[in-house]
PDB file of N, CA and C in Angstrom:
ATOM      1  N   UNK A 238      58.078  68.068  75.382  1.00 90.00           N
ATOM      2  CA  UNK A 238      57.987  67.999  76.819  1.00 90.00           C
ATOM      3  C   UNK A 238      57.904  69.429  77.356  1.00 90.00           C
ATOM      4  N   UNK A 239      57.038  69.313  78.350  1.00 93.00           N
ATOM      5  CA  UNK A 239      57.088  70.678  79.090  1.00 93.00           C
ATOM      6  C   UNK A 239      57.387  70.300  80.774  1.00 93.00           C
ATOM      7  N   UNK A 240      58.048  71.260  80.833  1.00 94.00           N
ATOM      8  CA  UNK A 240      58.204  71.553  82.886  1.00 94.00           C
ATOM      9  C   UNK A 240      57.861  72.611  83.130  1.00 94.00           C
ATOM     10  N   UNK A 241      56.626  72.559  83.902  1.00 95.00           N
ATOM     11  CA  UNK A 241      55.982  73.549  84.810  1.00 95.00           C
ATOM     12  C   UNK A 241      56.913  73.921  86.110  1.00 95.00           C
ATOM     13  N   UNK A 242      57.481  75.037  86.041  1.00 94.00           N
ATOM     14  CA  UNK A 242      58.360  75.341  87.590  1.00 94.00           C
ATOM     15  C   UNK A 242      57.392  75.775  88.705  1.00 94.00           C
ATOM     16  N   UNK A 243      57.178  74.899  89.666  1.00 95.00           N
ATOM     17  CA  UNK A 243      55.864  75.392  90.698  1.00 95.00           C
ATOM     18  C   UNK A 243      57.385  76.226  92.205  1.00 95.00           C
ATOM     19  N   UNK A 244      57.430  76.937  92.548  1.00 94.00           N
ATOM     20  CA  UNK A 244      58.356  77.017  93.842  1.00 94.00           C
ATOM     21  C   UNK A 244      57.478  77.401  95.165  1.00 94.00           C
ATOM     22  N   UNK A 245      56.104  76.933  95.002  1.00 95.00           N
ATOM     23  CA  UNK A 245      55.349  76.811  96.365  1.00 95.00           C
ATOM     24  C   UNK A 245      54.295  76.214  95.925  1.00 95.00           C
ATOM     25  N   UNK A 246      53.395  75.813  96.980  1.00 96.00           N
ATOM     26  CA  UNK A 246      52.230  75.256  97.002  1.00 96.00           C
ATOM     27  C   UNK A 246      51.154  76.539  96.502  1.00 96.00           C
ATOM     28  N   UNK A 247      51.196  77.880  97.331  1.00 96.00           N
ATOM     29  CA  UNK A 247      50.509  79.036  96.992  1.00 96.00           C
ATOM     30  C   UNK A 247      50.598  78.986  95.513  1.00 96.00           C
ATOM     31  N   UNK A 248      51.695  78.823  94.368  1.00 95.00           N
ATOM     32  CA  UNK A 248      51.796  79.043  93.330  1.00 95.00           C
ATOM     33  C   UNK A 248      51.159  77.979  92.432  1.00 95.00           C
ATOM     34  N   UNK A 249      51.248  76.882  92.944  1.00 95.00           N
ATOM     35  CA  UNK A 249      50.540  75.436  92.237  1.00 95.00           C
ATOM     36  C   UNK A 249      49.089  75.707  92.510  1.00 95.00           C
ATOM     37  N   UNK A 250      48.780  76.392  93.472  1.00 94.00           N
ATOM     38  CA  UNK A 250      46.822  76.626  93.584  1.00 94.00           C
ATOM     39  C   UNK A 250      47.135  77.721  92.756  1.00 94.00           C
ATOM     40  N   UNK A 251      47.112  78.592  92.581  1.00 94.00           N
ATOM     41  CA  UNK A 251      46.836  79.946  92.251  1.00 94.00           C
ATOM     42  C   UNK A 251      46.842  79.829  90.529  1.00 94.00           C
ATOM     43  N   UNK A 252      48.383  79.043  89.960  1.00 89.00           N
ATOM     44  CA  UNK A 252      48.241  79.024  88.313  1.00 89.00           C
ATOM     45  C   UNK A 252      47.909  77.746  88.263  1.00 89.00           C
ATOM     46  N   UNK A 253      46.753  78.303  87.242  1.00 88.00           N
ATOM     47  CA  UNK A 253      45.602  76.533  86.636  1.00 88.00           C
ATOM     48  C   UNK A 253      46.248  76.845  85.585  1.00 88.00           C
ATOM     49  N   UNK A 254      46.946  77.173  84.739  1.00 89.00           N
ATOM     50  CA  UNK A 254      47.231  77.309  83.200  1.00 89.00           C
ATOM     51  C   UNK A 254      47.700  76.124  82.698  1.00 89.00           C
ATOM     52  N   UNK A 255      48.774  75.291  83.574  1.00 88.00           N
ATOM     53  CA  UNK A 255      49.277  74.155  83.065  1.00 88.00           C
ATOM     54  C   UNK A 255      48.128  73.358  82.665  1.00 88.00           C
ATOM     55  N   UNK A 256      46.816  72.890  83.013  1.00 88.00           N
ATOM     56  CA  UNK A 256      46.038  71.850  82.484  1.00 88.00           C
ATOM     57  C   UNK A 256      45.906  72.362  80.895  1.00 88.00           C
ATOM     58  N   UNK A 257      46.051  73.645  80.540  1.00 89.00           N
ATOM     59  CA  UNK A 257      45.895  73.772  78.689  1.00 89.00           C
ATOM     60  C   UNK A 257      47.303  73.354  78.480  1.00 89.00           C
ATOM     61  N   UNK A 258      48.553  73.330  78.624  1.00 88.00           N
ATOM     62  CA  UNK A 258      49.708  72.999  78.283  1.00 88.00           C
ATOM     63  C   UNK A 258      50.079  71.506  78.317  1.00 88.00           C
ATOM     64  N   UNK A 259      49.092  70.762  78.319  1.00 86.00           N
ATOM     65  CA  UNK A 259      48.763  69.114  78.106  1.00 86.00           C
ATOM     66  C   UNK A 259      49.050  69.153  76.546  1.00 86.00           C
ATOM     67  N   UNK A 260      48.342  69.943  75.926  1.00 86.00           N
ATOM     68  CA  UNK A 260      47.669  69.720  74.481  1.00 86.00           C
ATOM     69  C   UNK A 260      48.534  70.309  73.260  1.00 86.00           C
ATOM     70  N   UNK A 261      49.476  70.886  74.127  1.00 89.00           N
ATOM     71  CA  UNK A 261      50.723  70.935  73.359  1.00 89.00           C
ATOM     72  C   UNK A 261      52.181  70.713  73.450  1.00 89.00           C
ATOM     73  N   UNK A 262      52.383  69.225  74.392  1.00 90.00           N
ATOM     74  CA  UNK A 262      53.497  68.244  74.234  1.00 90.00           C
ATOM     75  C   UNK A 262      52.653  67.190  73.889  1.00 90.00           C
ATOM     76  N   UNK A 263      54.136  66.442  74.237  1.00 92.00           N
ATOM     77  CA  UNK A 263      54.025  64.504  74.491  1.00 92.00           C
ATOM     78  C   UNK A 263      54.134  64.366  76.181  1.00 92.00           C
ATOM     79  N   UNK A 264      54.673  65.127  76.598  1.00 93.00           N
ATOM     80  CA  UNK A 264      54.659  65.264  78.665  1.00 93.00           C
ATOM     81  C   UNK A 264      54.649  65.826  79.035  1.00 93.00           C
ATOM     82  N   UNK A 265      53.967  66.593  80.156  1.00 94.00           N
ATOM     83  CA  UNK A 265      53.835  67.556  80.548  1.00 94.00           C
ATOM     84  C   UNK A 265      54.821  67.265  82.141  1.00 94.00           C
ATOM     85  N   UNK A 266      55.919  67.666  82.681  1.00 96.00           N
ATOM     86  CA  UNK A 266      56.351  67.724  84.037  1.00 96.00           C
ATOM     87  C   UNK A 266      56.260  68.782  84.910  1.00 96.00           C
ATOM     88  N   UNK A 267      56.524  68.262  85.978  1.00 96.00           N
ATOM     89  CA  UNK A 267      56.253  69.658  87.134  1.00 96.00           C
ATOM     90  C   UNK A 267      58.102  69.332  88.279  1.00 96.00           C
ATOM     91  N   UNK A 268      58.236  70.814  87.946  1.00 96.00           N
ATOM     92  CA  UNK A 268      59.825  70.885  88.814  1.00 96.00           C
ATOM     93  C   UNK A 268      59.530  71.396  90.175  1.00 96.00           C
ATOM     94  N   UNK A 269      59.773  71.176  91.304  1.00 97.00           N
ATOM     95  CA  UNK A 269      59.002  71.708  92.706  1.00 97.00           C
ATOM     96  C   UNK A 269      60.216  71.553  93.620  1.00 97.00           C
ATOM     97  N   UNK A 270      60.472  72.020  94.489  1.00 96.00           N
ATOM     98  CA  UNK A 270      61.533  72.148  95.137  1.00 96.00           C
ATOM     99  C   UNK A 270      60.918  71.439  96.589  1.00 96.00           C
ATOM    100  N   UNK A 271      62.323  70.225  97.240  1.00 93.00           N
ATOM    101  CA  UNK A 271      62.218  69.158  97.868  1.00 93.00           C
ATOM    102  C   UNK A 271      60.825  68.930  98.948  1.00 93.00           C
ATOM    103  N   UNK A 272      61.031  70.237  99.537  1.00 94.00           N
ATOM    104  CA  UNK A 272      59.897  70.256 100.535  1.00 94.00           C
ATOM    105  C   UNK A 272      57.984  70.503 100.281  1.00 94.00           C
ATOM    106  N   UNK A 273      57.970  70.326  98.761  1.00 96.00           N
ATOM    107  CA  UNK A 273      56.583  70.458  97.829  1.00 96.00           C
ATOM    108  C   UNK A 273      56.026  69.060  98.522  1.00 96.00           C
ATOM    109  N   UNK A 274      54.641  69.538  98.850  1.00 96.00           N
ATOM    110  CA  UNK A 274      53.935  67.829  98.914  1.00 96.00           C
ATOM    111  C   UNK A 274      53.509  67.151  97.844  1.00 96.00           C
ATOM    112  N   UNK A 275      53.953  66.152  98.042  1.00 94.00           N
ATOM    113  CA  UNK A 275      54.095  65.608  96.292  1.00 94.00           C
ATOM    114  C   UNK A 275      52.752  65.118  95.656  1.00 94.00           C
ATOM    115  N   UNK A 276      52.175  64.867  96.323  1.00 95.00           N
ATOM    116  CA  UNK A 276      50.498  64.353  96.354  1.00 95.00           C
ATOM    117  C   UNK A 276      49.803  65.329  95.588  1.00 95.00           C
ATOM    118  N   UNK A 277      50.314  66.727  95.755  1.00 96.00           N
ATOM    119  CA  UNK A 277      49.364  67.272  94.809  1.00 96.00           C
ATOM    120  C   UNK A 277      49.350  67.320  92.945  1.00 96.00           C
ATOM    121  N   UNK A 278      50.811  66.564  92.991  1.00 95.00           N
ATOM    122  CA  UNK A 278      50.707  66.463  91.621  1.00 95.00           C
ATOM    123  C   UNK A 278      50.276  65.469  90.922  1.00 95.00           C
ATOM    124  N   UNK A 279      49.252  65.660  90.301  1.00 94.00           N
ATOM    125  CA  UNK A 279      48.854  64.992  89.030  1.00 94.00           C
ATOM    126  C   UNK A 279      49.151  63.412  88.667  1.00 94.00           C
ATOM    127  N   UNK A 280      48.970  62.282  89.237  1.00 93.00           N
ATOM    128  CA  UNK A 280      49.813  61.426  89.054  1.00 93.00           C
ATOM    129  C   UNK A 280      49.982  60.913  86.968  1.00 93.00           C
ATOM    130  N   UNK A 281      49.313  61.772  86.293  1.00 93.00           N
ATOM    131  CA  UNK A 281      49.819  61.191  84.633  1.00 93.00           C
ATOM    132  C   UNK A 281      50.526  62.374  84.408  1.00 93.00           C
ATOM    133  N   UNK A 282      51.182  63.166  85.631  1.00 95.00           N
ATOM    134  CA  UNK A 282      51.885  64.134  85.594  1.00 95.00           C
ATOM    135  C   UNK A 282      53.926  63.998  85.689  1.00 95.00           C
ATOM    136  N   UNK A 283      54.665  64.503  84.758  1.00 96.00           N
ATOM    137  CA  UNK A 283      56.169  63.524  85.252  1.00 96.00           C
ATOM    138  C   UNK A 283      56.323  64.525  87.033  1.00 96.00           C
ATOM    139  N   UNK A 284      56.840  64.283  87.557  1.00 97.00           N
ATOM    140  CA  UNK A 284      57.614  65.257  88.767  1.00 97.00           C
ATOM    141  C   UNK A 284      59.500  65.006  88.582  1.00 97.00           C
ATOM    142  N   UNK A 285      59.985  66.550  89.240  1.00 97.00           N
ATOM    143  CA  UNK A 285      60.997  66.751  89.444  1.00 97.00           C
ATOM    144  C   UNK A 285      61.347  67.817  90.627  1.00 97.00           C
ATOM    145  N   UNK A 286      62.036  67.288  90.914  1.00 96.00           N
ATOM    146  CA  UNK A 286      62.220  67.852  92.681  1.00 96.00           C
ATOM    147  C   UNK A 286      63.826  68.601  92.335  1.00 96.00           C
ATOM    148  N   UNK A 287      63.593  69.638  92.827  1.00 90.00           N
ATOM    149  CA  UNK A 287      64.590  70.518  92.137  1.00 90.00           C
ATOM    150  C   UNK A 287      65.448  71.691  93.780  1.00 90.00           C
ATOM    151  N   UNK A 288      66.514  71.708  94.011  1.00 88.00           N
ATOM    152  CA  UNK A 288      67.167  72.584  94.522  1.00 88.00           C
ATOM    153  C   UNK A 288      68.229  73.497  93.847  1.00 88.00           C
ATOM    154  N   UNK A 289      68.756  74.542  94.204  1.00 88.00           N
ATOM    155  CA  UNK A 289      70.082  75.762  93.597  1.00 88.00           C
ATOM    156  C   UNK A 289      71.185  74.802  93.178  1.00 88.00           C
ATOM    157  N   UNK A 290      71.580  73.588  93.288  1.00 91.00           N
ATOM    158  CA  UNK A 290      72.648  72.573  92.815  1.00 91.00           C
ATOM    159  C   UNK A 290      71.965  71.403  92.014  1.00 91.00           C
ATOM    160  N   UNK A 291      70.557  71.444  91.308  1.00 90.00           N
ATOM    161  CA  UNK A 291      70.681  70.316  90.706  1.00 90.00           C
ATOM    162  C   UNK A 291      68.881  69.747  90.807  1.00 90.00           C
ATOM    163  N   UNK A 292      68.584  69.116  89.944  1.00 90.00           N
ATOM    164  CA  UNK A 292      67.764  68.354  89.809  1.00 90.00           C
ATOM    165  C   UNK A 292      67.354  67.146  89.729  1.00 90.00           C
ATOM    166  N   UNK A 293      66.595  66.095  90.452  1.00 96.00           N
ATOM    167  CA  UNK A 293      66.129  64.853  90.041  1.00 96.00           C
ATOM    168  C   UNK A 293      64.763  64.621  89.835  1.00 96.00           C
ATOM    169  N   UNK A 294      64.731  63.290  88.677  1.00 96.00           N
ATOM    170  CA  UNK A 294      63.511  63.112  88.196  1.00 96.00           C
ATOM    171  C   UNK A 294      63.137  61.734  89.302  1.00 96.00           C
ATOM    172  N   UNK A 295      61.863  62.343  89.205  1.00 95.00           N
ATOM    173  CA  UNK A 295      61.331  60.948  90.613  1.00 95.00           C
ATOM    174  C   UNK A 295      59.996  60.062  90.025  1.00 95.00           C
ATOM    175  N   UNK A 296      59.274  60.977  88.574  1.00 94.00           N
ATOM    176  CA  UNK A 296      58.481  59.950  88.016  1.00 94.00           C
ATOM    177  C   UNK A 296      58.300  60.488  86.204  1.00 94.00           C
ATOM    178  N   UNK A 297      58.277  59.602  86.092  1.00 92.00           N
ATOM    179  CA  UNK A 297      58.051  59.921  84.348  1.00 92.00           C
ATOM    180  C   UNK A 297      56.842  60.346  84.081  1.00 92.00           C
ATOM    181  N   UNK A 298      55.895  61.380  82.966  1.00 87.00           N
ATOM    182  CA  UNK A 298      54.589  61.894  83.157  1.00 87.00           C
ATOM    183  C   UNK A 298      54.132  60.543  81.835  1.00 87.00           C
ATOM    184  N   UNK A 299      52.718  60.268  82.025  1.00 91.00           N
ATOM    185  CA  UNK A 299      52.269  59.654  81.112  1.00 91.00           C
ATOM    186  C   UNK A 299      52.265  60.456  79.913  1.00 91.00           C
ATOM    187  N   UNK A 300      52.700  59.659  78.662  1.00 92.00           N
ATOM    188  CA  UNK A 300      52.916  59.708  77.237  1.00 92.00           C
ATOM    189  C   UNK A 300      50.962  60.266  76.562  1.00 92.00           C
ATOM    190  N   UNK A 301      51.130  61.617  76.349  1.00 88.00           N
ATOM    191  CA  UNK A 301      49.870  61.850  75.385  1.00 88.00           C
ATOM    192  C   UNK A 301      50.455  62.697  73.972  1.00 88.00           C
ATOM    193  N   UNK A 302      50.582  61.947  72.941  1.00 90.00           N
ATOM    194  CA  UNK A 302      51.201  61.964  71.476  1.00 90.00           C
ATOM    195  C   UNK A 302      50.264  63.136  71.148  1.00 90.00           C
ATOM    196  N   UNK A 303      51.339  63.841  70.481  1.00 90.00           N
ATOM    197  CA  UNK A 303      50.531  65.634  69.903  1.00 90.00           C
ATOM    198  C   UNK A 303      50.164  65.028  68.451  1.00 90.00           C
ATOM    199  N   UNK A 304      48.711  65.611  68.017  1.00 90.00           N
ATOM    200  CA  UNK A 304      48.299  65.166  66.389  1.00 90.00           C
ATOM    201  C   UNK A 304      49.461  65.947  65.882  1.00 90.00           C
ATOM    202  N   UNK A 305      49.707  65.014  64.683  1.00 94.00           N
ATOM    203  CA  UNK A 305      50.550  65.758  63.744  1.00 94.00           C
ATOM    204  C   UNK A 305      50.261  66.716  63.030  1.00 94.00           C
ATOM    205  N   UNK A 306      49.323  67.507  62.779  1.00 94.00           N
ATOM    206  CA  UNK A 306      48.940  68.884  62.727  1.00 94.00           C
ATOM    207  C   UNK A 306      49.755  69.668  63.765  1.00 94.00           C
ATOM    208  N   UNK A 307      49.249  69.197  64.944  1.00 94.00           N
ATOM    209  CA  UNK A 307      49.552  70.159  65.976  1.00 94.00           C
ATOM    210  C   UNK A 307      51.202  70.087  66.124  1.00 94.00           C
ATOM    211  N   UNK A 308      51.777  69.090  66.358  1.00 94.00           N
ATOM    212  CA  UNK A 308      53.004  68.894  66.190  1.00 94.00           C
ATOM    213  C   UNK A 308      54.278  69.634  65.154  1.00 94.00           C
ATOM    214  N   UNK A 309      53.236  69.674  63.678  1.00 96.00           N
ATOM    215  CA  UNK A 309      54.023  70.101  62.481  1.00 96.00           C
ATOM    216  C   UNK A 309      53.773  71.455  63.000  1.00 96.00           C
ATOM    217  N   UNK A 310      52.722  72.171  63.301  1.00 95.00           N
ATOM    218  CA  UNK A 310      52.890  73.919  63.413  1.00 95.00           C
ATOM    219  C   UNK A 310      53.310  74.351  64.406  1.00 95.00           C
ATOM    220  N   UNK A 311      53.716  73.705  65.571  1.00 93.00           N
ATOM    221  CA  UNK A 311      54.344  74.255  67.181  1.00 93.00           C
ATOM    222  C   UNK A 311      56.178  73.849  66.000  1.00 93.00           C
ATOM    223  N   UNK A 312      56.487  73.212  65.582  1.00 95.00           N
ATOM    224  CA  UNK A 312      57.690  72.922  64.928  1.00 95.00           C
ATOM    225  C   UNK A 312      57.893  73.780  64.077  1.00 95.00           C
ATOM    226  N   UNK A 313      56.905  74.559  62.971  1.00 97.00           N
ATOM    227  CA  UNK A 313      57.157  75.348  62.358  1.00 97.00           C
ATOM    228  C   UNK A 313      57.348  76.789  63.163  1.00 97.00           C
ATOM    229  N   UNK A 314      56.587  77.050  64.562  1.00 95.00           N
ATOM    230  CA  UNK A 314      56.539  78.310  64.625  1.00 95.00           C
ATOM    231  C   UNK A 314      57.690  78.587  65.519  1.00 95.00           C
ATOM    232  N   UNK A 315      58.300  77.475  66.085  1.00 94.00           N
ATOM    233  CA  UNK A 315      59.481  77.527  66.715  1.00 94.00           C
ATOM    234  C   UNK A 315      60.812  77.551  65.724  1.00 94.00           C
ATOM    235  N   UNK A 316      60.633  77.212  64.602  1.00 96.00           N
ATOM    236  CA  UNK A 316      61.801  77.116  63.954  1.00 96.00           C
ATOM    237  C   UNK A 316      61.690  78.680  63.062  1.00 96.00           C
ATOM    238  N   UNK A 317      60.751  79.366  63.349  1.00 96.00           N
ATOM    239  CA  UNK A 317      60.367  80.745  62.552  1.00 96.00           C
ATOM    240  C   UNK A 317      61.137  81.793  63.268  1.00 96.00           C
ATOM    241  N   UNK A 318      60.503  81.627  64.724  1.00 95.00           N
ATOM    242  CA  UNK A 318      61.215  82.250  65.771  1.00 95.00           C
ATOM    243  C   UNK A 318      62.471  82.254  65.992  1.00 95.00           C
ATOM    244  N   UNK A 319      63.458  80.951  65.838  1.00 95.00           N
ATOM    245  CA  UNK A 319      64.534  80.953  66.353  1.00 95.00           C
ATOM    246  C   UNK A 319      65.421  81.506  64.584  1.00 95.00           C
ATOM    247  N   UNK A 320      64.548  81.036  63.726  1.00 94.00           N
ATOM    248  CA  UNK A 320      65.140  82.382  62.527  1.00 94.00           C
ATOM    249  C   UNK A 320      65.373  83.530  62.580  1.00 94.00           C
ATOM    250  N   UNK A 321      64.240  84.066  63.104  1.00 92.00           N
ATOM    251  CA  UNK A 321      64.225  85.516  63.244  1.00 92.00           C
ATOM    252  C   UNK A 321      65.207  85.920  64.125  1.00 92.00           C
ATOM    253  N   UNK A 322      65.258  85.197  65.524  1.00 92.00           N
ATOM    254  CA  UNK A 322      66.246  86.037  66.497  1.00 92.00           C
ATOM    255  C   UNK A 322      67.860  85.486  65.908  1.00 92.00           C
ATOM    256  N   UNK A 323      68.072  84.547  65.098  1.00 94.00           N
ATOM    257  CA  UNK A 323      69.567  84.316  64.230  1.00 94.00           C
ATOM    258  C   UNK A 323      69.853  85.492  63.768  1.00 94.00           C
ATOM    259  N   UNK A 324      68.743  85.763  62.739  1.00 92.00           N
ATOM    260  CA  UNK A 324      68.659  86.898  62.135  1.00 92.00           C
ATOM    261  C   UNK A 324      69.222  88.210  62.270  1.00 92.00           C
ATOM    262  N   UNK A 325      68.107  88.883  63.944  1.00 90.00           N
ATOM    263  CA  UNK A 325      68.290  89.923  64.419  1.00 90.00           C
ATOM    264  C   UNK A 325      69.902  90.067  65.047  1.00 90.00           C
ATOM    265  N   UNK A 326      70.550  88.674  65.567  1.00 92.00           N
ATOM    266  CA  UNK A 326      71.636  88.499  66.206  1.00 92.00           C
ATOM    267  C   UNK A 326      73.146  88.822  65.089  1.00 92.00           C
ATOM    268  N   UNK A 327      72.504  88.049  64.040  1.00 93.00           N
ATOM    269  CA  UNK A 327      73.911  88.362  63.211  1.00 93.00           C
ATOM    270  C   UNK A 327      74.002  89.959  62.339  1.00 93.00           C
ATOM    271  N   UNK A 328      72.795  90.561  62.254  1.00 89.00           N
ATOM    272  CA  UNK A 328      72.880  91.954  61.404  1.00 89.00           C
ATOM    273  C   UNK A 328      71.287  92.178  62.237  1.00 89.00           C
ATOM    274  N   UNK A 329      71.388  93.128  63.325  1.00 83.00           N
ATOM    275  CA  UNK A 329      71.101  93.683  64.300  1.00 83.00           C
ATOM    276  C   UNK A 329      70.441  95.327  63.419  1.00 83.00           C
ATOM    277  N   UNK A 330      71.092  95.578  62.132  1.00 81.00           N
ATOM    278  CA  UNK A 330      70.978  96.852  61.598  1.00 81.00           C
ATOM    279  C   UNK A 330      70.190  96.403  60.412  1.00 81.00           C
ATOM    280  N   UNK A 331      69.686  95.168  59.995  1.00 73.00           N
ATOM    281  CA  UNK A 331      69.058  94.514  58.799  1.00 73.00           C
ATOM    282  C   UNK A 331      67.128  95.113  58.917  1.00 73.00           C
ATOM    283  N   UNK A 332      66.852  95.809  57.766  1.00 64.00           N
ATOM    284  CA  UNK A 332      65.656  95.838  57.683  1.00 64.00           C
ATOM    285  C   UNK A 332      64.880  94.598  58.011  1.00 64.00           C
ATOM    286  N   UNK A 333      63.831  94.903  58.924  1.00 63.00           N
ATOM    287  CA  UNK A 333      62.515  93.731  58.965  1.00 63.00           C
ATOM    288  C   UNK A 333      62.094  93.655  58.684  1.00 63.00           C
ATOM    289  N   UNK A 334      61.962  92.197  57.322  1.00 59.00           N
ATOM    290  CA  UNK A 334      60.814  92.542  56.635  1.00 59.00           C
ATOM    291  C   UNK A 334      59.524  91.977  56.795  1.00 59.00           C
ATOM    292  N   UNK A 335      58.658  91.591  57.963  1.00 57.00           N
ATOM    293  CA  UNK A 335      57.717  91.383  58.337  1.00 57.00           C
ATOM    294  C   UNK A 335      57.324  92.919  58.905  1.00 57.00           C
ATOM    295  N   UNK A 336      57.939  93.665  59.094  1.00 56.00           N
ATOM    296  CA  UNK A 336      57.612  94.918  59.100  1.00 56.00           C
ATOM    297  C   UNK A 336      57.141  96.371  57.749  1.00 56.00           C
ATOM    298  N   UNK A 337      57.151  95.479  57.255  1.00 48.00           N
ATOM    299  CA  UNK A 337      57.142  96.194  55.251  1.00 48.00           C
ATOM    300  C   UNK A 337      55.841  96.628  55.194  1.00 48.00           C
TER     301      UNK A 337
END
């Protein structure tokens, strides 16, 4: 799942990037704060209406299943990443060896 944070309308015209970020979940949502007109979102889009105390979900985004290719290597490269920064976190003074 992804949530797109839009906090204006100026910002929802201006970044088109979310239509490539379809193709790498299962949902793509949009978080917009109460006074967003809601019409502009996407209806196979989820929405969430969001203020400084809290969030609610007001529609679920339609279900588009990632190929399992794509699925297995966004899983691998996230689980690479969150190695590495374990890594850097517990011995901060440890040679890198992707740096060799």
């Amino acid at each position: 799942m992804i949530v797109e944070i839009k906090s204006s309308v100026a910002d929802f015209r201006a970044d088109r990037k979310w239509i490539a970020y379809r193709d790498f979940s299962d949902r793509l949502y949009f978080a917009v704060p109460r006074d967003f007109p809601r019409a502009l979102i996407p209806d196979e889009c989820g929405l969430m209406v969001a203020d400084p105390y809290g969030a609610a979900l007001l529609r679920g985004g339609a279900t588009t299943k990632l190929t399992a290719g794509r699925r297995r290597a966004l899983t691998m490269r996230f689980a690479r990443i969150a190695a590495a920064r374990l890594r850097r976190y517990l011995d901060p003074d440890a040679v890198r060896l992707d740096s060799l």
